[in-house]
Amino acid sequence: MSSASSSERPPDDPALDQIGPALSRLRRRAPASGKDLSRNLVLNVIADAPGETTVGGLAAEMGVAQPVASRTVAACIEEGLLRRAASQSDGRRTVLELTEHGEAERSRFAAEQRKAFQEITAAWSPEEQIQFARLLARYGADAAAWSRKRAAHPQ
């Protein structure tokens, strides 16, 4: 996969139409139960948030209704993955924080995902694996920034 060949493709390349379905397949093929996927998503959103995270903020970031986020948070608290705490900027607000157990679960899930990635891409060269990993991480960071921008300036 050379950068020269990708820069020569027209912006209407049919491969671009496969991005959404491919990302959907990635999520469905993750080596975990649905419960693990939900917990991991919540833990990652809270860990990656630039500031304090409330249940409402979590719901918005996950793209789900607040009652759905509330039920998932309640389950994570019951399992010792999250705790509620008073906001440092506004003591009337309750924010969510990862516990040590939550951090450990997040690390465990990341290790499982890395193992699956290595097995799935075993026929790829190490350079292709690293390039894909870097581009996917970049996509994730850019998608988060895009989402925050859209939330700040709704159209």
Coordinates of N, CA and C in Angstrom, one line a residue:
M1 N 0.8 -1.2 0.0 CA 0.0 0.0 0.0 C 0.9 1.2 0.0
S2 N 1.1 1.8 -1.1 CA 2.0 3.0 -1.2 C 1.2 4.2 -1.2
S3 N 1.8 5.3 -0.7 CA 1.1 6.6 -0.6 C 0.9 7.1 -2.0
A4 N 1.8 6.8 -2.9 CA 1.6 7.3 -4.3 C 0.3 6.7 -4.9
S5 N 0.0 5.4 -4.7 CA -1.1 4.9 -5.3 C -2.4 5.4 -4.7
S6 N -2.4 5.7 -3.4 CA -3.6 6.2 -2.7 C -3.9 7.7 -3.1
S7 N -2.8 8.4 -3.4 CA -3.0 9.8 -3.8 C -3.5 10.0 -5.2
E8 N -3.3 8.9 -6.0 CA -3.7 9.0 -7.4 C -5.2 8.6 -7.6
R9 N -5.8 8.0 -6.6 CA -7.2 7.6 -6.7 C -8.1 8.8 -6.7
P10 N -9.1 8.8 -7.5 CA -10.1 9.9 -7.5 C -10.9 9.9 -6.2
P11 N -11.5 11.0 -5.8 CA -12.2 11.0 -4.6 C -13.5 10.2 -4.6
D12 N -13.9 9.8 -5.8 CA -15.1 9.0 -5.9 C -14.8 7.5 -6.0
D13 N -13.7 7.1 -5.6 CA -13.3 5.7 -5.6 C -14.3 4.8 -4.9
P14 N -14.8 3.8 -5.5 CA -15.9 2.9 -4.9 C -15.4 2.3 -3.5
A15 N -14.1 2.3 -3.3 CA -13.7 1.8 -2.0 C -14.2 2.7 -0.8
L16 N -14.4 3.9 -1.1 CA -14.9 4.9 -0.1 C -16.3 4.5 0.4
D17 N -17.0 3.9 -0.5 CA -18.4 3.5 -0.2 C -18.4 2.3 0.8
Q18 N -17.3 1.6 0.9 CA -17.2 0.5 1.8 C -16.7 0.8 3.2
I19 N -16.4 2.1 3.5 CA -15.9 2.4 4.8 C -16.9 2.1 5.9
G20 N -18.2 2.6 5.7 CA -19.2 2.4 6.8 C -19.5 0.9 7.0
P21 N -19.7 0.1 6.0 CA -19.9 -1.3 6.2 C -18.7 -2.0 6.8
A22 N -17.5 -1.6 6.4 CA -16.3 -2.2 7.0 C -16.2 -1.9 8.5
L23 N -16.4 -0.7 8.9 CA -16.4 -0.3 10.3 C -17.4 -1.1 11.1
S24 N -18.6 -1.2 10.5 CA -19.7 -2.0 11.2 C -19.2 -3.5 11.3
R25 N -18.6 -4.0 10.3 CA -18.1 -5.4 10.4 C -17.1 -5.5 11.5
L26 N -16.2 -4.5 11.6 CA -15.1 -4.6 12.6 C -15.8 -4.7 14.0
R27 N -16.8 -3.9 14.2 CA -17.4 -3.9 15.6 C -18.1 -5.2 15.8
R28 N -18.8 -5.8 14.8 CA -19.4 -7.1 15.0 C -18.5 -8.2 15.2
R29 N -17.3 -8.1 14.7 CA -16.3 -9.2 14.7 C -15.4 -9.1 15.9
A30 N -15.6 -8.1 16.8 CA -14.7 -8.0 17.9 C -14.8 -9.3 18.8
P31 N -13.7 -9.8 19.3 CA -13.7 -11.0 20.0 C -14.2 -10.8 21.5
A32 N -15.5 -10.5 21.6 CA -16.0 -10.3 23.0 C -17.5 -10.4 23.0
S33 N -18.1 -10.5 24.1 CA -19.5 -10.5 24.2 C -20.1 -9.1 24.1
G34 N -21.4 -9.0 23.8 CA -22.0 -7.7 23.7 C -21.8 -6.9 25.0
K35 N -21.8 -7.5 26.1 CA -21.6 -6.9 27.4 C -20.2 -6.3 27.4
D36 N -19.2 -7.0 27.0 CA -17.8 -6.5 27.0 C -17.7 -5.3 26.1
L37 N -18.4 -5.4 24.9 CA -18.3 -4.2 24.0 C -18.9 -3.0 24.6
S38 N -20.0 -3.1 25.2 CA -20.7 -1.9 25.9 C -19.8 -1.4 27.0
R39 N -19.3 -2.3 27.8 CA -18.5 -1.8 28.9 C -17.2 -1.1 28.4
N40 N -16.6 -1.7 27.4 CA -15.4 -1.2 26.8 C -15.6 0.2 26.2
L41 N -16.7 0.3 25.5 CA -17.1 1.6 24.9 C -17.2 2.7 26.0
V42 N -18.0 2.4 27.1 CA -18.1 3.3 28.2 C -16.8 3.7 28.8
L43 N -16.0 2.7 29.1 CA -14.7 2.9 29.7 C -13.8 3.8 28.9
N44 N -13.8 3.5 27.6 CA -12.9 4.3 26.7 C -13.4 5.7 26.5
V45 N -14.7 5.9 26.4 CA -15.3 7.3 26.3 C -14.9 8.1 27.5
I46 N -15.0 7.5 28.7 CA -14.7 8.2 29.9 C -13.2 8.5 30.0
A47 N -12.4 7.5 29.7 CA -10.9 7.6 29.7 C -10.4 8.6 28.7
D48 N -11.1 8.7 27.6 CA -10.6 9.6 26.5 C -11.2 11.0 26.5
A49 N -12.1 11.2 27.4 CA -12.8 12.5 27.5 C -11.8 13.6 27.9
P50 N -11.9 14.7 27.3 CA -10.9 15.8 27.6 C -11.2 16.4 29.0
G51 N -12.3 16.2 29.5 CA -12.6 16.8 30.9 C -13.5 15.8 31.6
E52 N -14.3 16.3 32.5 CA -15.2 15.5 33.3 C -16.4 15.0 32.4
T53 N -16.8 13.8 32.7 CA -17.9 13.1 32.0 C -19.1 12.9 32.8
T54 N -20.2 13.4 32.4 CA -21.5 13.1 33.1 C -22.2 12.0 32.3
V55 N -23.3 11.5 32.9 CA -24.1 10.4 32.2 C -24.6 11.1 30.9
G56 N -25.1 12.3 30.9 CA -25.6 13.0 29.7 C -24.5 13.1 28.6
G57 N -23.3 13.5 29.1 CA -22.2 13.6 28.1 C -21.8 12.3 27.5
L58 N -21.9 11.3 28.3 CA -21.6 9.9 27.9 C -22.6 9.5 26.8
A59 N -23.9 9.7 27.1 CA -25.0 9.4 26.2 C -24.8 10.1 24.8
A60 N -24.4 11.3 24.9 CA -24.2 12.1 23.7 C -23.0 11.5 22.9
E61 N -22.0 11.2 23.6 CA -20.8 10.7 22.9 C -21.0 9.3 22.3
M62 N -21.8 8.5 23.0 CA -22.1 7.2 22.5 C -23.2 7.2 21.4
G63 N -24.0 8.3 21.4 CA -25.1 8.4 20.4 C -26.3 7.5 20.8
V64 N -26.5 7.5 22.1 CA -27.6 6.7 22.7 C -28.5 7.6 23.6
A65 N -29.7 7.2 23.9 CA -30.6 8.0 24.8 C -30.0 7.9 26.2
Q66 N -30.3 8.9 27.0 CA -29.7 9.0 28.3 C -30.1 7.8 29.2
P67 N -31.4 7.3 29.1 CA -31.7 6.1 29.9 C -30.8 4.9 29.6
V68 N -30.5 4.7 28.3 CA -29.6 3.6 27.9 C -28.2 3.8 28.6
A69 N -27.7 5.0 28.5 CA -26.4 5.3 29.1 C -26.5 5.1 30.6
S70 N -27.6 5.5 31.2 CA -27.7 5.4 32.7 C -27.7 3.9 33.1
R71 N -28.4 3.0 32.3 CA -28.4 1.6 32.7 C -27.0 1.0 32.5
T72 N -26.3 1.4 31.5 CA -24.9 0.9 31.3 C -24.0 1.3 32.4
V73 N -24.1 2.6 32.7 CA -23.3 3.2 33.8 C -23.6 2.4 35.1
A74 N -24.9 2.2 35.4 CA -25.3 1.5 36.7 C -24.6 0.2 36.7
A75 N -24.7 -0.6 35.6 CA -24.0 -1.9 35.6 C -22.5 -1.8 35.8
C76 N -21.9 -0.8 35.2 CA -20.4 -0.6 35.4 C -20.1 -0.3 36.8
I77 N -20.9 0.5 37.4 CA -20.7 0.9 38.8 C -20.9 -0.4 39.7
E78 N -21.9 -1.1 39.4 CA -22.2 -2.4 40.2 C -21.0 -3.3 40.1
E79 N -20.4 -3.4 38.9 CA -19.2 -4.3 38.7 C -17.9 -3.7 39.2
G80 N -17.9 -2.5 39.7 CA -16.7 -1.8 40.2 C -15.8 -1.2 39.2
L81 N -16.4 -1.0 38.0 CA -15.6 -0.4 36.9 C -15.5 1.1 36.9
L82 N -16.6 1.7 37.4 CA -16.8 3.1 37.5 C -17.2 3.5 38.9
R83 N -17.0 4.8 39.2 CA -17.6 5.4 40.4 C -18.1 6.8 40.1
R84 N -19.1 7.2 40.9 CA -19.6 8.6 40.7 C -18.8 9.4 41.7
A85 N -18.6 10.7 41.2 CA -17.8 11.6 42.1 C -18.4 13.0 41.9
A86 N -18.2 13.9 42.8 CA -18.6 15.3 42.6 C -17.7 16.0 41.6
S87 N -18.2 16.8 40.8 CA -17.4 17.6 39.8 C -16.5 18.5 40.6
Q88 N -15.3 18.6 40.1 CA -14.4 19.6 40.7 C -14.7 21.0 40.4
S89 N -15.4 21.2 39.2 CA -15.7 22.6 38.8 C -17.1 23.0 39.3
D90 N -18.0 22.1 39.6 CA -19.3 22.4 40.0 C -19.8 21.2 40.9
G91 N -19.7 21.4 42.2 CA -20.0 20.3 43.2 C -21.4 19.8 43.1
R92 N -22.3 20.5 42.4 CA -23.7 20.0 42.3 C -23.8 19.0 41.2
R93 N -22.8 18.9 40.3 CA -22.8 17.9 39.2 C -22.2 16.6 39.7
T94 N -22.6 15.5 39.2 CA -22.0 14.2 39.4 C -21.3 13.8 38.1
V95 N -20.0 13.4 38.3 CA -19.3 12.9 37.1 C -18.9 11.5 37.3
L96 N -18.4 10.9 36.2 CA -18.0 9.5 36.2 C -16.5 9.4 36.2
E97 N -16.0 8.4 36.9 CA -14.5 8.2 36.9 C -14.3 6.7 36.8
L98 N -13.2 6.3 36.2 CA -12.8 4.9 36.2 C -12.2 4.5 37.5
T99 N -12.4 3.3 37.9 CA -11.8 2.7 39.1 C -10.5 2.0 38.6
E100 N -9.7 1.5 39.6 CA -8.5 0.7 39.2 C -9.0 -0.5 38.4
H101 N -10.1 -1.1 38.9 CA -10.6 -2.3 38.2 C -11.1 -1.9 36.8
G102 N -11.7 -0.8 36.6 CA -12.1 -0.3 35.3 C -10.9 -0.1 34.4
E103 N -9.8 0.4 34.9 CA -8.6 0.6 34.1 C -8.0 -0.8 33.7
A104 N -8.1 -1.7 34.6 CA -7.6 -3.1 34.4 C -8.4 -3.8 33.3
E105 N -9.7 -3.6 33.4 CA -10.6 -4.2 32.3 C -10.4 -3.6 31.0
R106 N -10.2 -2.3 31.0 CA -9.9 -1.6 29.7 C -8.6 -2.1 29.1
S107 N -7.6 -2.3 29.9 CA -6.3 -2.9 29.4 C -6.5 -4.3 28.9
R108 N -7.3 -5.1 29.7 CA -7.5 -6.5 29.2 C -8.2 -6.6 27.9
F109 N -9.2 -5.7 27.7 CA -9.9 -5.7 26.5 C -9.0 -5.2 25.3
A110 N -8.2 -4.2 25.6 CA -7.2 -3.8 24.6 C -6.2 -4.9 24.1
A111 N -5.8 -5.7 25.1 CA -4.9 -6.8 24.8 C -5.6 -7.8 23.9
E112 N -6.9 -8.1 24.2 CA -7.6 -9.0 23.4 C -7.8 -8.5 22.0
Q113 N -8.1 -7.2 21.9 CA -8.2 -6.6 20.6 C -6.9 -6.7 19.8
R114 N -5.8 -6.4 20.4 CA -4.5 -6.4 19.7 C -4.2 -7.9 19.2
K115 N -4.5 -8.8 20.1 CA -4.3 -10.2 19.7 C -5.2 -10.6 18.5
A116 N -6.4 -10.2 18.5 CA -7.3 -10.5 17.4 C -6.8 -9.8 16.1
F117 N -6.4 -8.5 16.2 CA -5.8 -7.8 15.1 C -4.6 -8.5 14.5
Q118 N -3.7 -9.0 15.4 CA -2.5 -9.7 14.9 C -2.9 -11.0 14.2
E119 N -3.9 -11.7 14.7 CA -4.4 -12.9 14.0 C -5.0 -12.6 12.7
I120 N -5.9 -11.6 12.7 CA -6.6 -11.3 11.4 C -5.7 -10.8 10.4
T121 N -4.7 -10.0 10.7 CA -3.7 -9.5 9.8 C -2.4 -10.2 9.6
A122 N -2.4 -11.5 10.0 CA -1.2 -12.3 10.0 C -0.6 -12.3 8.6
A123 N -1.3 -12.3 7.6 CA -0.8 -12.3 6.2 C -0.3 -10.9 5.8
W124 N -0.5 -9.9 6.5 CA 0.0 -8.6 6.2 C 1.4 -8.4 6.6
S125 N 2.1 -7.6 5.9 CA 3.5 -7.2 6.3 C 3.4 -6.4 7.6
P126 N 4.5 -6.5 8.4 CA 4.5 -5.6 9.6 C 4.3 -4.1 9.3
E127 N 4.8 -3.7 8.2 CA 4.6 -2.3 7.8 C 3.1 -2.0 7.5
E128 N 2.4 -2.9 6.9 CA 1.0 -2.7 6.6 C 0.2 -2.7 7.9
Q129 N 0.6 -3.6 8.8 CA -0.1 -3.7 10.1 C 0.0 -2.3 10.8
I130 N 1.2 -1.8 10.9 CA 1.5 -0.6 11.6 C 0.8 0.6 10.9
Q131 N 0.9 0.6 9.6 CA 0.3 1.7 8.8 C -1.2 1.7 9.1
F132 N -1.8 0.6 9.0 CA -3.3 0.5 9.2 C -3.6 0.9 10.6
A133 N -2.9 0.4 11.6 CA -3.1 0.8 13.0 C -3.0 2.3 13.2
R134 N -2.0 2.9 12.6 CA -1.8 4.3 12.8 C -2.9 5.1 12.1
L135 N -3.3 4.7 10.9 CA -4.4 5.4 10.2 C -5.7 5.2 10.9
L136 N -6.0 4.0 11.5 CA -7.2 3.8 12.2 C -7.3 4.6 13.5
A137 N -6.1 4.7 14.2 CA -6.1 5.6 15.4 C -6.3 7.0 15.0
R138 N -5.7 7.4 13.9 CA -5.8 8.8 13.4 C -7.3 9.1 13.0
Y139 N -7.9 8.1 12.4 CA -9.3 8.3 12.0 C -10.2 8.4 13.3
G140 N -9.9 7.6 14.3 CA -10.6 7.7 15.6 C -10.5 9.1 16.2
A141 N -9.3 9.6 16.3 CA -9.0 10.9 16.8 C -9.7 12.0 16.0
D142 N -9.6 11.9 14.7 CA -10.3 12.9 13.9 C -11.8 12.8 14.0
A143 N -12.3 11.6 14.1 CA -13.8 11.5 14.3 C -14.2 12.1 15.6
A144 N -13.5 11.9 16.6 CA -13.8 12.5 17.9 C -13.8 14.0 17.8
A145 N -12.8 14.6 17.2 CA -12.8 16.0 17.0 C -13.9 16.5 16.2
W146 N -14.2 15.8 15.1 CA -15.3 16.2 14.2 C -16.7 16.1 15.0
S147 N -16.8 15.1 15.8 CA -18.1 15.0 16.6 C -18.2 16.1 17.6
R148 N -17.1 16.5 18.3 CA -17.1 17.6 19.2 C -17.5 18.9 18.5
K149 N -16.9 19.1 17.3 CA -17.1 20.3 16.5 C -18.6 20.4 16.1
R150 N -19.2 19.3 15.7 CA -20.6 19.3 15.3 C -21.5 19.5 16.5
A151 N -21.1 19.0 17.6 CA -21.9 19.2 18.9 C -21.9 20.7 19.3
A152 N -20.7 21.3 19.1 CA -20.6 22.7 19.5 C -21.3 23.7 18.5
H153 N -21.4 23.3 17.2 CA -21.9 24.1 16.2 C -23.0 23.3 15.4
P154 N -24.1 23.0 16.0 CA -25.1 22.2 15.2 C -25.6 23.0 14.0
Q155 N -25.9 22.2 13.0 CA -26.4 22.9 11.8 C -27.9 22.9 11.6

